[in-house]
PDB file of C-alpha atoms in Angstrom:
ATOM      1  CA  UNK A   1     -25.119-116.256  78.676  1.00  0.00           C
ATOM      2  CA  UNK A   2     -26.278-115.657  82.284  1.00  0.00           C
ATOM      3  CA  UNK A   3     -29.874-116.329  81.254  1.00  0.00           C
ATOM      4  CA  UNK A   4     -28.790-119.579  79.582  1.00  0.00           C
ATOM      5  CA  UNK A   5     -26.881-120.614  82.674  1.00  0.00           C
ATOM      6  CA  UNK A   6     -29.887-119.769  84.908  1.00  0.00           C
ATOM      7  CA  UNK A   7     -32.172-121.907  82.744  1.00  0.00           C
ATOM      8  CA  UNK A   8     -29.773-124.915  82.962  1.00  0.00           C
ATOM      9  CA  UNK A   9     -29.451-124.576  86.745  1.00  0.00           C
ATOM     10  CA  UNK A  10     -33.230-124.401  87.199  1.00  0.00           C
ATOM     11  CA  UNK A  11     -33.519-127.508  85.078  1.00  0.00           C
ATOM     12  CA  UNK A  12     -31.286-129.413  87.521  1.00  0.00           C
ATOM     13  CA  UNK A  13     -33.630-128.860  90.490  1.00  0.00           C
ATOM     14  CA  UNK A  14     -36.204-131.621  89.560  1.00  0.00           C
ATOM     15  CA  UNK A  15     -33.281-133.979  88.833  1.00  0.00           C
ATOM     16  CA  UNK A  16     -31.778-133.363  92.297  1.00  0.00           C
ATOM     17  CA  UNK A  17     -35.169-133.952  93.960  1.00  0.00           C
ATOM     18  CA  UNK A  18     -35.627-137.196  92.142  1.00  0.00           C
ATOM     19  CA  UNK A  19     -32.044-138.212  93.130  1.00  0.00           C
ATOM     20  CA  UNK A  20     -32.899-137.481  96.798  1.00  0.00           C
ATOM     21  CA  UNK A  21     -36.064-139.530  96.552  1.00  0.00           C
ATOM     22  CA  UNK A  22     -34.196-142.476  95.128  1.00  0.00           C
ATOM     23  CA  UNK A  23     -31.598-142.204  97.843  1.00  0.00           C
ATOM     24  CA  UNK A  24     -34.319-142.399 100.468  1.00  0.00           C
ATOM     25  CA  UNK A  25     -36.443-145.115  98.883  1.00  0.00           C
ATOM     26  CA  UNK A  26     -33.590-147.491  97.965  1.00  0.00           C
ATOM     27  CA  UNK A  27     -33.480-148.763 101.512  1.00  0.00           C
ATOM     28  CA  UNK A  28     -36.969-150.189 101.023  1.00  0.00           C
ATOM     29  CA  UNK A  29     -35.958-152.230  98.070  1.00  0.00           C
ATOM     30  CA  UNK A  30     -33.028-154.050  99.734  1.00  0.00           C
ATOM     31  CA  UNK A  31     -33.977-157.802  99.725  1.00  0.00           C
ATOM     32  CA  UNK A  32     -34.825-159.136 103.205  1.00  0.00           C
ATOM     33  CA  UNK A  33     -35.182-157.362 106.479  1.00  0.00           C
ATOM     34  CA  UNK A  34     -32.574-154.604 106.444  1.00  0.00           C
ATOM     35  CA  UNK A  35     -32.291-154.602 110.263  1.00  0.00           C
ATOM     36  CA  UNK A  36     -31.595-158.375 110.347  1.00  0.00           C
ATOM     37  CA  UNK A  37     -29.030-157.925 107.540  1.00  0.00           C
ATOM     38  CA  UNK A  38     -27.241-155.144 109.460  1.00  0.00           C
ATOM     39  CA  UNK A  39     -27.299-156.946 112.847  1.00  0.00           C
ATOM     40  CA  UNK A  40     -26.436-160.380 111.379  1.00  0.00           C
ATOM     41  CA  UNK A  41     -28.577-162.243 113.889  1.00  0.00           C
ATOM     42  CA  UNK A  42     -31.533-161.795 116.180  1.00  0.00           C
ATOM     43  CA  UNK A  43     -31.343-158.269 117.587  1.00  0.00           C
ATOM     44  CA  UNK A  44     -33.177-157.470 120.787  1.00  0.00           C
ATOM     45  CA  UNK A  45     -36.450-155.426 120.357  1.00  0.00           C
ATOM     46  CA  UNK A  46     -34.770-152.341 121.871  1.00  0.00           C
ATOM     47  CA  UNK A  47     -31.769-152.535 119.526  1.00  0.00           C
ATOM     48  CA  UNK A  48     -34.055-153.215 116.495  1.00  0.00           C
ATOM     49  CA  UNK A  49     -36.160-150.079 117.450  1.00  0.00           C
ATOM     50  CA  UNK A  50     -32.990-148.020 117.734  1.00  0.00           C
ATOM     51  CA  UNK A  51     -31.708-149.126 114.328  1.00  0.00           C
ATOM     52  CA  UNK A  52     -35.150-148.510 112.688  1.00  0.00           C
ATOM     53  CA  UNK A  53     -35.256-145.109 114.216  1.00  0.00           C
ATOM     54  CA  UNK A  54     -31.749-144.281 112.885  1.00  0.00           C
ATOM     55  CA  UNK A  55     -32.821-145.389 109.398  1.00  0.00           C
ATOM     56  CA  UNK A  56     -36.149-143.671 109.615  1.00  0.00           C
ATOM     57  CA  UNK A  57     -37.988-146.922 109.146  1.00  0.00           C
ATOM     58  CA  UNK A  58     -40.428-145.987 111.892  1.00  0.00           C
ATOM     59  CA  UNK A  59     -41.768-143.144 109.756  1.00  0.00           C
ATOM     60  CA  UNK A  60     -43.669-143.027 106.443  1.00  0.00           C
ATOM     61  CA  UNK A  61     -41.742-142.643 103.162  1.00  0.00           C
ATOM     62  CA  UNK A  62     -43.063-139.066 102.624  1.00  0.00           C
ATOM     63  CA  UNK A  63     -41.956-137.958 106.093  1.00  0.00           C
ATOM     64  CA  UNK A  64     -38.563-139.608 105.658  1.00  0.00           C
ATOM     65  CA  UNK A  65     -38.059-137.822 102.332  1.00  0.00           C
ATOM     66  CA  UNK A  66     -38.873-134.369 103.627  1.00  0.00           C
ATOM     67  CA  UNK A  67     -36.838-134.948 106.797  1.00  0.00           C
ATOM     68  CA  UNK A  68     -33.865-135.978 104.640  1.00  0.00           C
ATOM     69  CA  UNK A  69     -34.145-132.979 102.368  1.00  0.00           C
ATOM     70  CA  UNK A  70     -34.540-130.668 105.322  1.00  0.00           C
ATOM     71  CA  UNK A  71     -31.436-132.127 106.914  1.00  0.00           C
ATOM     72  CA  UNK A  72     -29.350-131.706 103.735  1.00  0.00           C
ATOM     73  CA  UNK A  73     -30.398-128.034 103.453  1.00  0.00           C
ATOM     74  CA  UNK A  74     -28.815-127.379 106.875  1.00  0.00           C
ATOM     75  CA  UNK A  75     -25.842-129.642 106.231  1.00  0.00           C
ATOM     76  CA  UNK A  76     -26.987-132.622 108.226  1.00  0.00           C
ATOM     77  CA  UNK A  77     -26.139-135.807 106.350  1.00  0.00           C
ATOM     78  CA  UNK A  78     -26.956-137.970 109.423  1.00  0.00           C
ATOM     79  CA  UNK A  79     -24.636-140.131 111.548  1.00  0.00           C
ATOM     80  CA  UNK A  80     -22.744-143.232 110.578  1.00  0.00           C
ATOM     81  CA  UNK A  81     -24.211-146.393 111.939  1.00  0.00           C
ATOM     82  CA  UNK A  82     -20.639-147.918 112.226  1.00  0.00           C
ATOM     83  CA  UNK A  83     -19.036-145.375 114.557  1.00  0.00           C
ATOM     84  CA  UNK A  84     -22.051-143.062 115.312  1.00  0.00           C
ATOM     85  CA  UNK A  85     -20.091-139.994 114.143  1.00  0.00           C
ATOM     86  CA  UNK A  86     -21.474-137.257 111.794  1.00  0.00           C
ATOM     87  CA  UNK A  87     -20.994-138.143 108.163  1.00  0.00           C
ATOM     88  CA  UNK A  88     -20.424-134.661 106.863  1.00  0.00           C
ATOM     89  CA  UNK A  89     -16.890-134.126 108.274  1.00  0.00           C
ATOM     90  CA  UNK A  90     -15.861-137.501 106.795  1.00  0.00           C
ATOM     91  CA  UNK A  91     -17.268-136.423 103.425  1.00  0.00           C
ATOM     92  CA  UNK A  92     -15.477-133.083 103.548  1.00  0.00           C
ATOM     93  CA  UNK A  93     -12.183-134.841 104.293  1.00  0.00           C
ATOM     94  CA  UNK A  94     -12.562-137.176 101.329  1.00  0.00           C
ATOM     95  CA  UNK A  95     -14.177-134.989  98.694  1.00  0.00           C
ATOM     96  CA  UNK A  96     -11.044-133.020  97.644  1.00  0.00           C
ATOM     97  CA  UNK A  97      -9.096-136.309  97.086  1.00  0.00           C
ATOM     98  CA  UNK A  98     -11.673-137.749  94.684  1.00  0.00           C
ATOM     99  CA  UNK A  99     -12.192-134.415  92.927  1.00  0.00           C
ATOM    100  CA  UNK A 100      -8.457-134.076  92.498  1.00  0.00           C
ATOM    101  CA  UNK A 101      -8.139-137.530  90.909  1.00  0.00           C
ATOM    102  CA  UNK A 102     -11.198-137.103  88.728  1.00  0.00           C
ATOM    103  CA  UNK A 103     -10.156-133.582  87.443  1.00  0.00           C
ATOM    104  CA  UNK A 104      -6.556-134.753  86.871  1.00  0.00           C
ATOM    105  CA  UNK A 105      -7.787-137.896  85.026  1.00  0.00           C
ATOM    106  CA  UNK A 106     -10.166-135.781  82.919  1.00  0.00           C
ATOM    107  CA  UNK A 107      -7.457-133.375  81.910  1.00  0.00           C
ATOM    108  CA  UNK A 108      -4.965-136.106  81.080  1.00  0.00           C
ATOM    109  CA  UNK A 109      -7.523-138.182  79.204  1.00  0.00           C
ATOM    110  CA  UNK A 110      -8.946-135.287  77.275  1.00  0.00           C
ATOM    111  CA  UNK A 111      -5.681-133.678  76.312  1.00  0.00           C
ATOM    112  CA  UNK A 112      -3.908-136.805  75.176  1.00  0.00           C
ATOM    113  CA  UNK A 113      -7.049-138.185  73.494  1.00  0.00           C
ATOM    114  CA  UNK A 114      -7.546-134.981  71.472  1.00  0.00           C
ATOM    115  CA  UNK A 115      -3.810-134.760  70.555  1.00  0.00           C
ATOM    116  CA  UNK A 116      -3.465-138.323  69.371  1.00  0.00           C
ATOM    117  CA  UNK A 117      -6.893-138.246  67.699  1.00  0.00           C
ATOM    118  CA  UNK A 118      -6.094-135.160  65.693  1.00  0.00           C
ATOM    119  CA  UNK A 119      -2.649-136.618  64.850  1.00  0.00           C
ATOM    120  CA  UNK A 120      -4.347-139.861  63.644  1.00  0.00           C
ATOM    121  CA  UNK A 121      -6.674-137.801  61.479  1.00  0.00           C
ATOM    122  CA  UNK A 122      -3.874-135.798  59.897  1.00  0.00           C
ATOM    123  CA  UNK A 123      -2.029-139.069  59.091  1.00  0.00           C
ATOM    124  CA  UNK A 124      -5.208-140.858  57.809  1.00  0.00           C
ATOM    125  CA  UNK A 125      -4.586-144.456  56.569  1.00  0.00           C
ATOM    126  CA  UNK A 126      -0.842-144.166  57.266  1.00  0.00           C
ATOM    127  CA  UNK A 127       1.234-146.434  59.584  1.00  0.00           C
ATOM    128  CA  UNK A 128       0.846-144.054  62.532  1.00  0.00           C
ATOM    129  CA  UNK A 129      -2.909-143.943  62.050  1.00  0.00           C
ATOM    130  CA  UNK A 130      -3.161-147.705  62.244  1.00  0.00           C
ATOM    131  CA  UNK A 131      -0.972-147.900  65.318  1.00  0.00           C
ATOM    132  CA  UNK A 132      -2.997-145.215  67.143  1.00  0.00           C
ATOM    133  CA  UNK A 133      -6.324-146.800  66.227  1.00  0.00           C
ATOM    134  CA  UNK A 134      -5.112-150.158  67.487  1.00  0.00           C
ATOM    135  CA  UNK A 135      -3.957-148.632  70.736  1.00  0.00           C
ATOM    136  CA  UNK A 136      -7.341-146.924  71.257  1.00  0.00           C
ATOM    137  CA  UNK A 137      -9.122-150.255  70.732  1.00  0.00           C
ATOM    138  CA  UNK A 138      -6.937-151.904  73.345  1.00  0.00           C
ATOM    139  CA  UNK A 139      -7.425-148.917  75.700  1.00  0.00           C
ATOM    140  CA  UNK A 140     -11.213-149.166  75.482  1.00  0.00           C
ATOM    141  CA  UNK A 141     -11.177-152.922  76.034  1.00  0.00           C
ATOM    142  CA  UNK A 142      -9.336-152.965  79.406  1.00  0.00           C
ATOM    143  CA  UNK A 143     -11.353-151.892  82.480  1.00  0.00           C
ATOM    144  CA  UNK A 144      -9.768-149.439  84.980  1.00  0.00           C
ATOM    145  CA  UNK A 145      -9.738-151.908  87.904  1.00  0.00           C
ATOM    146  CA  UNK A 146      -7.743-154.447  85.798  1.00  0.00           C
ATOM    147  CA  UNK A 147      -5.196-151.866  84.834  1.00  0.00           C
ATOM    148  CA  UNK A 148      -4.877-150.640  88.445  1.00  0.00           C
ATOM    149  CA  UNK A 149      -4.325-154.220  89.595  1.00  0.00           C
ATOM    150  CA  UNK A 150      -1.668-154.764  86.940  1.00  0.00           C
ATOM    151  CA  UNK A 151       0.075-151.530  87.755  1.00  0.00           C
ATOM    152  CA  UNK A 152       0.444-152.675  91.382  1.00  0.00           C
ATOM    153  CA  UNK A 153       1.285-156.353  90.861  1.00  0.00           C
ATOM    154  CA  UNK A 154       3.401-156.496  87.706  1.00  0.00           C
ATOM    155  CA  UNK A 155       6.186-154.172  88.798  1.00  0.00           C
ATOM    156  CA  UNK A 156       6.390-156.139  92.041  1.00  0.00           C
ATOM    157  CA  UNK A 157       6.723-159.459  90.132  1.00  0.00           C
ATOM    158  CA  UNK A 158       9.119-158.215  87.465  1.00  0.00           C
ATOM    159  CA  UNK A 159      11.358-155.668  89.278  1.00  0.00           C
ATOM    160  CA  UNK A 160      10.528-156.185  92.917  1.00  0.00           C
ATOM    161  CA  UNK A 161       9.014-152.648  93.282  1.00  0.00           C
ATOM    162  CA  UNK A 162       5.491-151.321  93.524  1.00  0.00           C
ATOM    163  CA  UNK A 163       3.824-147.900  93.625  1.00  0.00           C
ATOM    164  CA  UNK A 164       3.731-146.155  96.967  1.00  0.00           C
ATOM    165  CA  UNK A 165       0.509-147.279  98.701  1.00  0.00           C
ATOM    166  CA  UNK A 166       0.760-145.036 101.756  1.00  0.00           C
ATOM    167  CA  UNK A 167      -1.238-141.854 101.165  1.00  0.00           C
ATOM    168  CA  UNK A 168       0.371-138.497 101.989  1.00  0.00           C
ATOM    169  CA  UNK A 169      -1.709-135.298 102.222  1.00  0.00           C
ATOM    170  CA  UNK A 170      -0.978-132.205 100.111  1.00  0.00           C
ATOM    171  CA  UNK A 171       0.009-130.205 103.143  1.00  0.00           C
ATOM    172  CA  UNK A 172       2.507-132.772 104.433  1.00  0.00           C
ATOM    173  CA  UNK A 173       4.502-133.208 101.147  1.00  0.00           C
ATOM    174  CA  UNK A 174       2.914-131.592  98.014  1.00  0.00           C
ATOM    175  CA  UNK A 175       5.298-133.259  95.537  1.00  0.00           C
ATOM    176  CA  UNK A 176       4.901-136.716  96.977  1.00  0.00           C
ATOM    177  CA  UNK A 177       1.144-136.238  97.202  1.00  0.00           C
ATOM    178  CA  UNK A 178       1.014-135.296  93.557  1.00  0.00           C
ATOM    179  CA  UNK A 179       3.035-138.314  92.521  1.00  0.00           C
ATOM    180  CA  UNK A 180       0.741-140.604  94.667  1.00  0.00           C
ATOM    181  CA  UNK A 181      -2.476-139.296  93.068  1.00  0.00           C
ATOM    182  CA  UNK A 182      -0.877-139.088  89.578  1.00  0.00           C
ATOM    183  CA  UNK A 183      -0.723-142.885  89.104  1.00  0.00           C
ATOM    184  CA  UNK A 184      -4.423-143.652  89.867  1.00  0.00           C
ATOM    185  CA  UNK A 185      -5.336-140.591  87.726  1.00  0.00           C
ATOM    186  CA  UNK A 186      -3.452-141.937  84.756  1.00  0.00           C
ATOM    187  CA  UNK A 187      -5.037-145.373  85.241  1.00  0.00           C
ATOM    188  CA  UNK A 188      -8.491-143.844  85.277  1.00  0.00           C
ATOM    189  CA  UNK A 189      -7.710-141.651  82.314  1.00  0.00           C
ATOM    190  CA  UNK A 190      -6.731-144.498  79.925  1.00  0.00           C
ATOM    191  CA  UNK A 191     -10.289-145.455  78.946  1.00  0.00           C
ATOM    192  CA  UNK A 192     -11.206-141.810  78.444  1.00  0.00           C
ATOM    193  CA  UNK A 193      -8.046-141.242  76.373  1.00  0.00           C
ATOM    194  CA  UNK A 194      -8.913-144.150  74.046  1.00  0.00           C
ATOM    195  CA  UNK A 195     -12.569-143.070  73.636  1.00  0.00           C
ATOM    196  CA  UNK A 196     -11.727-139.412  72.952  1.00  0.00           C
ATOM    197  CA  UNK A 197      -8.915-140.467  70.562  1.00  0.00           C
ATOM    198  CA  UNK A 198     -11.363-142.354  68.393  1.00  0.00           C
ATOM    199  CA  UNK A 199     -14.031-139.692  68.490  1.00  0.00           C
ATOM    200  CA  UNK A 200     -11.513-136.882  67.874  1.00  0.00           C
ATOM    201  CA  UNK A 201     -10.219-138.674  64.808  1.00  0.00           C
ATOM    202  CA  UNK A 202     -13.726-139.139  63.371  1.00  0.00           C
ATOM    203  CA  UNK A 203     -14.923-135.566  63.954  1.00  0.00           C
ATOM    204  CA  UNK A 204     -11.658-134.053  62.793  1.00  0.00           C
ATOM    205  CA  UNK A 205     -11.825-136.057  59.530  1.00  0.00           C
ATOM    206  CA  UNK A 206     -15.429-134.778  59.031  1.00  0.00           C
ATOM    207  CA  UNK A 207     -14.392-131.141  59.667  1.00  0.00           C
ATOM    208  CA  UNK A 208     -11.448-131.346  57.448  1.00  0.00           C
ATOM    209  CA  UNK A 209     -13.738-132.253  54.537  1.00  0.00           C
ATOM    210  CA  UNK A 210     -15.867-129.144  54.934  1.00  0.00           C
ATOM    211  CA  UNK A 211     -15.883-126.306  52.300  1.00  0.00           C
ATOM    212  CA  UNK A 212     -14.537-123.617  54.689  1.00  0.00           C
ATOM    213  CA  UNK A 213     -11.421-125.660  55.330  1.00  0.00           C
ATOM    214  CA  UNK A 214     -10.852-125.890  51.552  1.00  0.00           C
ATOM    215  CA  UNK A 215     -11.304-122.129  51.392  1.00  0.00           C
ATOM    216  CA  UNK A 216      -8.826-121.606  54.192  1.00  0.00           C
ATOM    217  CA  UNK A 217      -6.280-123.791  52.297  1.00  0.00           C
ATOM    218  CA  UNK A 218      -6.949-121.814  49.097  1.00  0.00           C
ATOM    219  CA  UNK A 219      -6.126-118.587  50.984  1.00  0.00           C
ATOM    220  CA  UNK A 220      -2.732-119.944  51.780  1.00  0.00           C
ATOM    221  CA  UNK A 221      -3.224-120.744  55.508  1.00  0.00           C
ATOM    222  CA  UNK A 222      -0.834-123.317  56.916  1.00  0.00           C
ATOM    223  CA  UNK A 223      -2.019-126.602  58.357  1.00  0.00           C
ATOM    224  CA  UNK A 224      -1.403-125.420  61.929  1.00  0.00           C
ATOM    225  CA  UNK A 225      -3.268-122.186  61.294  1.00  0.00           C
ATOM    226  CA  UNK A 226      -6.258-124.059  59.834  1.00  0.00           C
ATOM    227  CA  UNK A 227      -6.267-126.480  62.804  1.00  0.00           C
ATOM    228  CA  UNK A 228      -6.024-123.835  65.503  1.00  0.00           C
ATOM    229  CA  UNK A 229      -8.358-121.188  63.893  1.00  0.00           C
ATOM    230  CA  UNK A 230     -11.038-123.223  62.351  1.00  0.00           C
ATOM    231  CA  UNK A 231     -10.923-127.010  62.612  1.00  0.00           C
ATOM    232  CA  UNK A 232     -10.201-127.747  66.268  1.00  0.00           C
ATOM    233  CA  UNK A 233     -12.916-125.634  67.796  1.00  0.00           C
ATOM    234  CA  UNK A 234     -15.588-126.991  65.502  1.00  0.00           C
ATOM    235  CA  UNK A 235     -14.489-130.608  66.221  1.00  0.00           C
ATOM    236  CA  UNK A 236     -14.609-130.150  70.046  1.00  0.00           C
ATOM    237  CA  UNK A 237     -18.420-130.211  70.688  1.00  0.00           C
ATOM    238  CA  UNK A 238     -18.791-133.966  70.375  1.00  0.00           C
ATOM    239  CA  UNK A 239     -15.641-134.376  72.384  1.00  0.00           C
ATOM    240  CA  UNK A 240     -16.999-132.210  75.217  1.00  0.00           C
ATOM    241  CA  UNK A 241     -20.225-134.316  75.142  1.00  0.00           C
ATOM    242  CA  UNK A 242     -18.266-137.561  75.507  1.00  0.00           C
ATOM    243  CA  UNK A 243     -16.098-136.110  78.248  1.00  0.00           C
ATOM    244  CA  UNK A 244     -19.124-135.103  80.248  1.00  0.00           C
ATOM    245  CA  UNK A 245     -20.618-138.580  79.965  1.00  0.00           C
ATOM    246  CA  UNK A 246     -17.421-140.263  80.892  1.00  0.00           C
ATOM    247  CA  UNK A 247     -17.183-138.377  84.168  1.00  0.00           C
ATOM    248  CA  UNK A 248     -19.800-140.732  85.649  1.00  0.00           C
ATOM    249  CA  UNK A 249     -17.668-143.745  84.530  1.00  0.00           C
ATOM    250  CA  UNK A 250     -14.581-142.082  86.058  1.00  0.00           C
ATOM    251  CA  UNK A 251     -16.443-141.792  89.420  1.00  0.00           C
ATOM    252  CA  UNK A 252     -17.511-145.431  89.156  1.00  0.00           C
ATOM    253  CA  UNK A 253     -13.945-146.558  88.358  1.00  0.00           C
ATOM    254  CA  UNK A 254     -12.630-144.547  91.312  1.00  0.00           C
ATOM    255  CA  UNK A 255     -14.454-146.935  93.711  1.00  0.00           C
ATOM    256  CA  UNK A 256     -12.091-149.788  92.825  1.00  0.00           C
ATOM    257  CA  UNK A 257      -9.034-147.743  91.812  1.00  0.00           C
ATOM    258  CA  UNK A 258      -8.959-145.821  95.138  1.00  0.00           C
ATOM    259  CA  UNK A 259      -9.231-149.118  96.987  1.00  0.00           C
ATOM    260  CA  UNK A 260      -6.358-150.664  94.978  1.00  0.00           C
ATOM    261  CA  UNK A 261      -4.058-147.699  95.571  1.00  0.00           C
ATOM    262  CA  UNK A 262      -5.344-147.126  99.171  1.00  0.00           C
ATOM    263  CA  UNK A 263      -6.474-143.552  98.435  1.00  0.00           C
ATOM    264  CA  UNK A 264      -8.858-142.177 101.154  1.00  0.00           C
ATOM    265  CA  UNK A 265     -11.434-140.729  98.682  1.00  0.00           C
ATOM    266  CA  UNK A 266     -15.131-141.018  98.293  1.00  0.00           C
ATOM    267  CA  UNK A 267     -14.880-144.127  96.144  1.00  0.00           C
ATOM    268  CA  UNK A 268     -13.088-146.040  98.897  1.00  0.00           C
ATOM    269  CA  UNK A 269     -15.501-144.625 101.492  1.00  0.00           C
ATOM    270  CA  UNK A 270     -18.446-145.923  99.402  1.00  0.00           C
ATOM    271  CA  UNK A 271     -16.981-149.350  99.239  1.00  0.00           C
ATOM    272  CA  UNK A 272     -16.350-149.378 102.933  1.00  0.00           C
ATOM    273  CA  UNK A 273     -19.913-148.199 103.627  1.00  0.00           C
ATOM    274  CA  UNK A 274     -21.311-151.092 101.547  1.00  0.00           C
ATOM    275  CA  UNK A 275     -19.185-153.675 103.256  1.00  0.00           C
ATOM    276  CA  UNK A 276     -20.025-152.323 106.690  1.00  0.00           C
ATOM    277  CA  UNK A 277     -23.755-151.935 105.659  1.00  0.00           C
ATOM    278  CA  UNK A 278     -23.530-148.359 106.787  1.00  0.00           C
ATOM    279  CA  UNK A 279     -26.603-147.127 104.844  1.00  0.00           C
ATOM    280  CA  UNK A 280     -26.754-143.551 105.999  1.00  0.00           C
ATOM    281  CA  UNK A 281     -23.129-143.091 104.805  1.00  0.00           C
ATOM    282  CA  UNK A 282     -23.982-144.941 101.540  1.00  0.00           C
ATOM    283  CA  UNK A 283     -27.013-142.643 100.988  1.00  0.00           C
ATOM    284  CA  UNK A 284     -24.832-139.504 101.597  1.00  0.00           C
ATOM    285  CA  UNK A 285     -22.133-140.599  99.179  1.00  0.00           C
ATOM    286  CA  UNK A 286     -24.676-141.519  96.412  1.00  0.00           C
ATOM    287  CA  UNK A 287     -26.266-138.065  96.765  1.00  0.00           C
ATOM    288  CA  UNK A 288     -23.029-136.239  96.729  1.00  0.00           C
ATOM    289  CA  UNK A 289     -21.626-138.140  93.729  1.00  0.00           C
ATOM    290  CA  UNK A 290     -24.905-137.656  91.896  1.00  0.00           C
ATOM    291  CA  UNK A 291     -24.844-133.906  92.461  1.00  0.00           C
ATOM    292  CA  UNK A 292     -21.170-133.839  91.404  1.00  0.00           C
ATOM    293  CA  UNK A 293     -21.965-135.535  88.064  1.00  0.00           C
ATOM    294  CA  UNK A 294     -24.861-133.166  87.471  1.00  0.00           C
ATOM    295  CA  UNK A 295     -22.583-130.173  88.110  1.00  0.00           C
ATOM    296  CA  UNK A 296     -20.077-131.538  85.636  1.00  0.00           C
ATOM    297  CA  UNK A 297     -22.820-131.852  82.981  1.00  0.00           C
ATOM    298  CA  UNK A 298     -23.871-128.324  83.693  1.00  0.00           C
ATOM    299  CA  UNK A 299     -20.354-127.174  82.988  1.00  0.00           C
ATOM    300  CA  UNK A 300     -20.452-129.238  79.787  1.00  0.00           C
ATOM    301  CA  UNK A 301     -23.682-127.492  78.754  1.00  0.00           C
ATOM    302  CA  UNK A 302     -22.186-124.104  79.465  1.00  0.00           C
ATOM    303  CA  UNK A 303     -19.124-124.955  77.452  1.00  0.00           C
ATOM    304  CA  UNK A 304     -21.412-125.803  74.508  1.00  0.00           C
ATOM    305  CA  UNK A 305     -22.601-122.234  74.539  1.00  0.00           C
ATOM    306  CA  UNK A 306     -19.015-120.970  74.452  1.00  0.00           C
ATOM    307  CA  UNK A 307     -17.939-123.123  71.562  1.00  0.00           C
ATOM    308  CA  UNK A 308     -21.194-122.610  69.612  1.00  0.00           C
ATOM    309  CA  UNK A 309     -23.068-119.318  70.368  1.00  0.00           C
ATOM    310  CA  UNK A 310     -26.054-120.580  68.413  1.00  0.00           C
ATOM    311  CA  UNK A 311     -26.904-122.871  71.377  1.00  0.00           C
ATOM    312  CA  UNK A 312     -27.330-120.089  73.880  1.00  0.00           C
ATOM    313  CA  UNK A 313     -29.163-117.864  71.368  1.00  0.00           C
ATOM    314  CA  UNK A 314     -31.723-120.621  70.722  1.00  0.00           C
TER     315      UNK A 314
END
């Protein structure tokens, strides 16, 4: 298992290097003169030279790339062009919030999706099956930002109340903090729930038709024993694949959801950096989110090996 994990980690290194290159080179592909766009006018030659030096535009692409990689190795993500403060402390302050929401949304989405997907498979072609399949289609159709907006606006229109939009840290009031992050987590999890529900139903129906399930029934095992001992584990590998792929969409959805619920996470910081044209901060957030998605995919690959030992043996 350790050898398999080491191989997967080593395979991530080229991907990380490519991600860093794209983060550095994307400034060159912004339409127009980036300095003019940032300064919104005709900056003085001294100010232009200062901004170009801050962005590394006075150096070649190769030099910029190696300087950026060298800085990341020692924990230097650069300084914000907006307030001239180091970016790393701001990232460290916001990372736990985004990870908390993403993990909570993944747990909620996966657990509820698998539960209702398996239930739908066990009640195939029955009234409950049709209801759950219809709900899953509706859940896939609605984007997270639309649901987040409705969650904030509709209660205010109907009942004169709205979710708490003032963020409270976990050290100040743990219970209130949990309730604040729970709402955006549920909103982010709805698309994941619907997708996993449909996939779980399909894979479970396929597993239940296998010969070893018929053998288990012939031996007198109950439905719950068959599900827990044989069917569920074999039906989970496609679900794990989908969950890993959906993490990237959860991160993308958090950009709008965190802004709607005024959550000080990386998603809101990314949107702020784009609006303020704070390109060093934008670069740092893109790199960090990219590494986070790759780390999640690594965990997904390792979980494959746990569910199916043939993968790590091959």
